Amino acid sequence: MRLTGPLRAAAVLLLVGLTWLLANTFFRGDSGSSVRHFFIGAGEEPTPSEPRPRKYKCGLSAPCPPKHLAFRLVSGAANVIGPKICLEDKMLVSSVKNNVGRGLNIALVNGVTGELLETKTFDMWAGDVSDLLKFLRPIHEGTLVFVASFDDAATKMNDESRRLFDELGSTAVKELAFRDSWVFVGAKGIENKSPFEQRMKNSKSSNKYEGWPESLEMDGCIPLRPPLES
C-alpha cells in the first residue's frame, strides 16, 4: 500500500524527528557516553572507575599505628640494581643517594627517636670482615639495625659476624650463603628473634636472574622503644 497525502507528510515528519533526536543525542557532549546514555536510559549512571589505592609512608598500603616507624627494605637485584632502605618516607639508602655498595648495606637508627645515626656498606666478596666487626660490636642498646644485601652478602662472613647478627635477632644469618638475597631489621638488646627478616637462597634451579635469586622486598611498622632508664 502506497502512502499518499497527509499520511506521507506525517511519515516524513516522524522520520525527520527521529533523525534529529538521534543526531542530537549522539553529538551532544562526549559521543560515547551520549550514545550509552541514550540506550541505557536516563535513570542509569555509568559505573565510575575504581579509585587508586592510597599509599602511605614508604609505599605501605596502610598507615602505621602511633609511635611506630614505617619502613620498606628492598635487596639488590643481581649485581645491577642497588638496594633501598626507606624509613618514615625518607630514603636512607639507595642508588640515587649514591650510598649503596656490593655486600651488606646497613642503616643504624635510634630506636627511641627514629633518628638516622649512620649508614655504611661492607664488601662481603673482596672486603675485610674486620671492618664489619668493628662496626657491629659497639652498637648501643636500643639501636635499630636495617640490612639489605646486594650481590654477595656472605662470602666473607665468619663465626663472629654471624653471632653478632644473631644477637640482633636474625634467624637466617646462620645459613646465609654466597649470593643469597637477604633483608633484615634487628635491634641491639632484642629479647626474641626479629619478625622482620627474609632470605632467598641462591639456587640454579630457581634463580630469577642468571647466577642470582630474585630481589626481596619487605615492609612493616616497628614500634619505637621507650627511653632507656638511666
Short mmCIF file of C-alpha atoms in Angstrom, two decimals:
data_model
loop_
_atom_site.label_atom_id
_atom_site.label_comp_id
_atom_site.label_asym_id
_atom_site.label_seq_id
_atom_site.Cartn_x
_atom_site.Cartn_y
_atom_site.Cartn_z
CA MET A 1 0.00 0.00 0.00
CA ARG A 2 1.39 3.41 -1.03
CA LEU A 3 1.21 6.38 1.36
CA THR A 4 -0.43 9.43 -0.10
CA GLY A 5 -1.37 12.88 1.06
CA PRO A 6 -1.45 13.53 4.82
CA LEU A 7 -0.12 10.05 5.70
CA ARG A 8 3.02 10.60 3.65
CA ALA A 9 3.57 14.02 5.23
CA ALA A 10 3.15 12.54 8.73
CA ALA A 11 5.64 9.76 7.98
CA VAL A 12 8.19 12.26 6.71
CA LEU A 13 7.78 14.42 9.80
CA LEU A 14 8.19 11.37 12.05
CA LEU A 15 11.35 10.29 10.25
CA VAL A 16 12.82 13.79 10.46
CA GLY A 17 12.01 13.95 14.19
CA LEU A 18 13.69 10.62 14.93
CA THR A 19 16.74 11.61 12.88
CA TRP A 20 17.04 14.89 14.80
CA LEU A 21 16.69 13.11 18.15
CA LEU A 22 19.42 10.59 17.32
CA ALA A 23 21.76 13.26 15.96
CA ASN A 24 21.22 15.48 18.98
CA THR A 25 21.86 12.62 21.39
CA PHE A 26 24.97 11.45 19.54
CA PHE A 27 26.70 14.79 19.06
CA ARG A 28 25.85 16.38 22.43
CA GLY A 29 28.95 16.24 24.68
CA ASP A 30 31.03 13.05 24.63
CA SER A 31 29.71 10.84 21.84
CA GLY A 32 30.48 7.52 23.57
CA SER A 33 28.80 8.46 26.83
CA SER A 34 25.85 10.10 25.00
CA VAL A 35 25.10 7.00 22.94
CA ARG A 36 25.45 4.80 26.02
CA HIS A 37 23.17 7.17 27.95
CA PHE A 38 20.59 7.04 25.15
CA PHE A 39 20.42 3.26 25.10
CA ILE A 40 20.60 2.55 28.87
CA GLY A 41 18.12 5.25 29.82
CA ALA A 42 18.31 8.47 31.74
CA GLY A 43 17.92 6.85 35.16
CA GLU A 44 21.07 4.69 34.97
CA GLU A 45 24.51 6.13 35.68
CA PRO A 46 27.76 4.73 34.23
CA THR A 47 29.88 2.76 36.70
CA PRO A 48 32.70 5.01 37.98
CA SER A 49 36.27 3.78 37.56
CA GLU A 50 37.88 2.09 40.56
CA PRO A 51 39.81 4.57 42.76
CA ARG A 52 43.54 4.03 43.06
CA PRO A 53 44.55 2.52 46.41
CA ARG A 54 46.08 5.10 48.70
CA LYS A 55 49.73 4.71 49.59
CA TYR A 56 51.22 5.71 52.92
CA LYS A 57 54.77 6.28 54.17
CA CYS A 58 57.38 4.28 52.23
CA GLY A 59 54.58 2.98 49.99
CA LEU A 60 52.81 0.96 52.70
CA SER A 61 49.20 0.02 51.98
CA ALA A 62 48.06 1.09 55.45
CA PRO A 63 49.31 3.66 57.97
CA CYS A 64 51.37 2.59 60.95
CA PRO A 65 49.95 2.98 64.48
CA PRO A 66 51.14 5.88 66.62
CA LYS A 67 54.71 5.57 67.94
CA HIS A 68 55.65 3.16 65.13
CA LEU A 69 58.12 3.64 62.29
CA ALA A 70 57.10 2.78 58.72
CA PHE A 71 59.83 1.05 56.74
CA ARG A 72 60.49 -0.71 53.44
CA LEU A 73 63.56 -2.73 52.53
CA VAL A 74 64.47 -3.91 49.02
CA SER A 75 67.51 -6.07 48.41
CA GLY A 76 69.65 -5.57 45.32
CA ALA A 77 68.72 -7.26 42.05
CA ALA A 78 71.66 -9.41 40.91
CA ASN A 79 74.71 -7.12 40.75
CA VAL A 80 72.91 -4.46 38.69
CA ILE A 81 70.19 -2.69 40.68
CA GLY A 82 71.13 -1.47 44.13
CA PRO A 83 69.15 -1.98 47.35
CA LYS A 84 66.86 0.51 49.06
CA ILE A 85 66.16 1.29 52.69
CA CYS A 86 63.22 3.63 53.38
CA LEU A 87 62.18 4.82 56.83
CA GLU A 88 59.28 7.16 57.58
CA ASP A 89 59.08 8.13 53.90
CA LYS A 90 62.77 9.10 53.83
CA MET A 91 65.19 7.14 51.65
CA LEU A 92 68.17 6.28 53.82
CA VAL A 93 70.00 4.06 51.33
CA SER A 94 69.59 3.98 47.54
CA SER A 95 71.46 4.22 44.27
CA VAL A 96 70.05 7.73 43.82
CA LYS A 97 71.72 8.79 47.06
CA ASN A 98 74.91 7.11 45.83
CA ASN A 99 75.45 5.29 49.13
CA VAL A 100 74.99 1.63 48.15
CA GLY A 101 77.68 -0.98 47.66
CA ARG A 102 78.26 -4.64 47.00
CA GLY A 103 77.72 -6.81 50.06
CA LEU A 104 75.85 -5.57 53.14
CA ASN A 105 74.10 -2.19 53.18
CA ILE A 106 73.33 -1.20 56.76
CA ALA A 107 71.50 1.72 58.38
CA LEU A 108 71.59 2.34 62.14
CA VAL A 109 68.60 4.17 63.64
CA ASN A 110 67.90 5.41 67.15
CA GLY A 111 65.15 3.08 68.39
CA VAL A 112 63.71 5.72 70.73
CA THR A 113 63.55 8.75 68.42
CA GLY A 114 63.70 7.19 64.94
CA GLU A 115 66.69 9.39 64.06
CA LEU A 116 69.19 8.08 61.49
CA LEU A 117 72.55 7.51 63.12
CA GLU A 118 74.71 6.13 60.31
CA THR A 119 74.71 4.24 57.01
CA LYS A 120 77.55 2.10 55.75
CA THR A 121 78.32 -0.64 53.21
CA PHE A 122 80.58 -3.64 53.60
CA ASP A 123 82.03 -5.57 50.66
CA MET A 124 81.49 -9.20 51.61
CA TRP A 125 83.18 -10.59 48.50
CA ALA A 126 86.56 -8.86 48.46
CA GLY A 127 86.48 -6.71 51.58
CA ASP A 128 87.83 -7.23 55.10
CA VAL A 129 85.32 -8.68 57.57
CA SER A 130 87.13 -6.90 60.41
CA ASP A 131 85.56 -3.64 59.19
CA LEU A 132 82.11 -5.15 59.70
CA LEU A 133 83.05 -6.43 63.15
CA LYS A 134 84.34 -3.02 64.23
CA PHE A 135 81.02 -1.54 63.09
CA LEU A 136 78.74 -4.09 64.81
CA ARG A 137 80.48 -4.56 68.16
CA PRO A 138 79.91 -1.08 69.66
CA ILE A 139 76.23 -0.70 68.63
CA HIS A 140 74.34 0.75 71.58
CA GLU A 141 71.37 -0.81 73.34
CA GLY A 142 68.07 0.02 71.63
CA THR A 143 69.60 0.79 68.22
CA LEU A 144 67.63 -0.47 65.21
CA VAL A 145 69.69 -2.18 62.51
CA PHE A 146 68.39 -2.26 58.91
CA VAL A 147 70.18 -4.57 56.46
CA ALA A 148 69.76 -5.10 52.71
CA SER A 149 72.04 -7.29 50.61
CA PHE A 150 73.48 -6.52 47.19
CA ASP A 151 75.18 -9.14 45.00
CA ASP A 152 77.01 -11.25 47.62
CA ALA A 153 76.47 -10.73 51.35
CA ALA A 154 78.03 -13.87 52.81
CA THR A 155 81.41 -14.93 51.39
CA LYS A 156 83.44 -13.02 53.98
CA MET A 157 81.10 -13.81 56.88
CA ASN A 158 82.81 -15.54 59.80
CA ASP A 159 81.52 -17.03 63.03
CA GLU A 160 81.73 -13.79 64.99
CA SER A 161 79.88 -11.68 62.41
CA ARG A 162 77.12 -14.30 62.22
CA ARG A 163 76.91 -14.38 66.02
CA LEU A 164 76.59 -10.59 66.19
CA PHE A 165 73.70 -10.60 63.71
CA ASP A 166 72.16 -13.49 65.63
CA GLU A 167 72.27 -11.36 68.78
CA LEU A 168 70.45 -8.61 66.85
CA GLY A 169 67.58 -11.04 66.25
CA SER A 170 68.48 -12.73 62.95
CA THR A 171 67.49 -16.31 62.29
CA ALA A 172 68.63 -16.63 58.67
CA VAL A 173 72.19 -15.38 59.10
CA LYS A 174 73.37 -18.80 60.29
CA GLU A 175 72.64 -20.25 56.84
CA LEU A 176 73.29 -17.15 54.72
CA ALA A 177 75.39 -18.24 51.74
CA PHE A 178 77.01 -16.95 48.56
CA ARG A 179 74.72 -14.57 46.64
CA ASP A 180 71.65 -15.23 48.78
CA SER A 181 69.23 -12.28 48.89
CA TRP A 182 68.68 -11.01 52.44
CA VAL A 183 66.70 -8.24 54.14
CA PHE A 184 66.60 -7.88 57.90
CA VAL A 185 65.62 -5.48 60.67
CA GLY A 186 67.02 -6.19 64.11
CA ALA A 187 67.83 -4.34 67.31
CA LYS A 188 70.51 -4.30 69.92
CA GLY A 189 69.12 -5.91 73.07
CA ILE A 190 66.18 -7.63 71.36
CA GLU A 191 64.76 -10.39 73.57
CA ASN A 192 63.36 -12.64 70.85
CA LYS A 193 64.06 -13.26 67.18
CA SER A 194 63.05 -10.47 64.83
CA PRO A 195 59.82 -10.93 62.83
CA PHE A 196 61.29 -8.74 60.10
CA GLU A 197 63.58 -10.94 58.03
CA GLN A 198 63.55 -12.64 54.63
CA ARG A 199 66.12 -14.74 52.81
CA MET A 200 66.05 -16.08 49.25
CA LYS A 201 68.52 -18.89 48.63
CA ASN A 202 70.82 -18.76 45.61
CA SER A 203 69.81 -21.83 43.59
CA LYS A 204 70.40 -22.60 39.92
CA SER A 205 67.02 -24.31 39.69
CA SER A 206 65.02 -21.35 40.98
CA ASN A 207 67.12 -18.22 40.40
CA LYS A 208 65.29 -15.39 38.67
CA TYR A 209 68.49 -13.93 37.27
CA GLU A 210 71.44 -15.87 35.88
CA GLY A 211 73.51 -16.57 38.98
CA TRP A 212 71.30 -14.67 41.43
CA PRO A 213 67.92 -15.19 43.13
CA GLU A 214 65.18 -12.60 42.86
CA SER A 215 65.21 -9.37 44.81
CA LEU A 216 63.38 -9.34 48.15
CA GLU A 217 61.01 -6.63 49.35
CA MET A 218 59.77 -6.28 52.92
CA ASP A 219 57.84 -3.55 54.72
CA GLY A 220 56.12 -3.04 58.03
CA CYS A 221 55.81 -0.99 61.20
CA ILE A 222 58.38 -1.04 64.02
CA PRO A 223 57.41 0.19 67.50
CA LEU A 224 59.57 2.87 68.99
CA ARG A 225 61.22 1.89 72.27
CA PRO A 226 60.56 3.82 75.47
CA PRO A 227 63.58 5.80 76.70
CA LEU A 228 66.11 3.65 78.48
CA GLU A 229 66.29 4.10 82.23
CA SER A 230 69.45 5.79 83.38
#
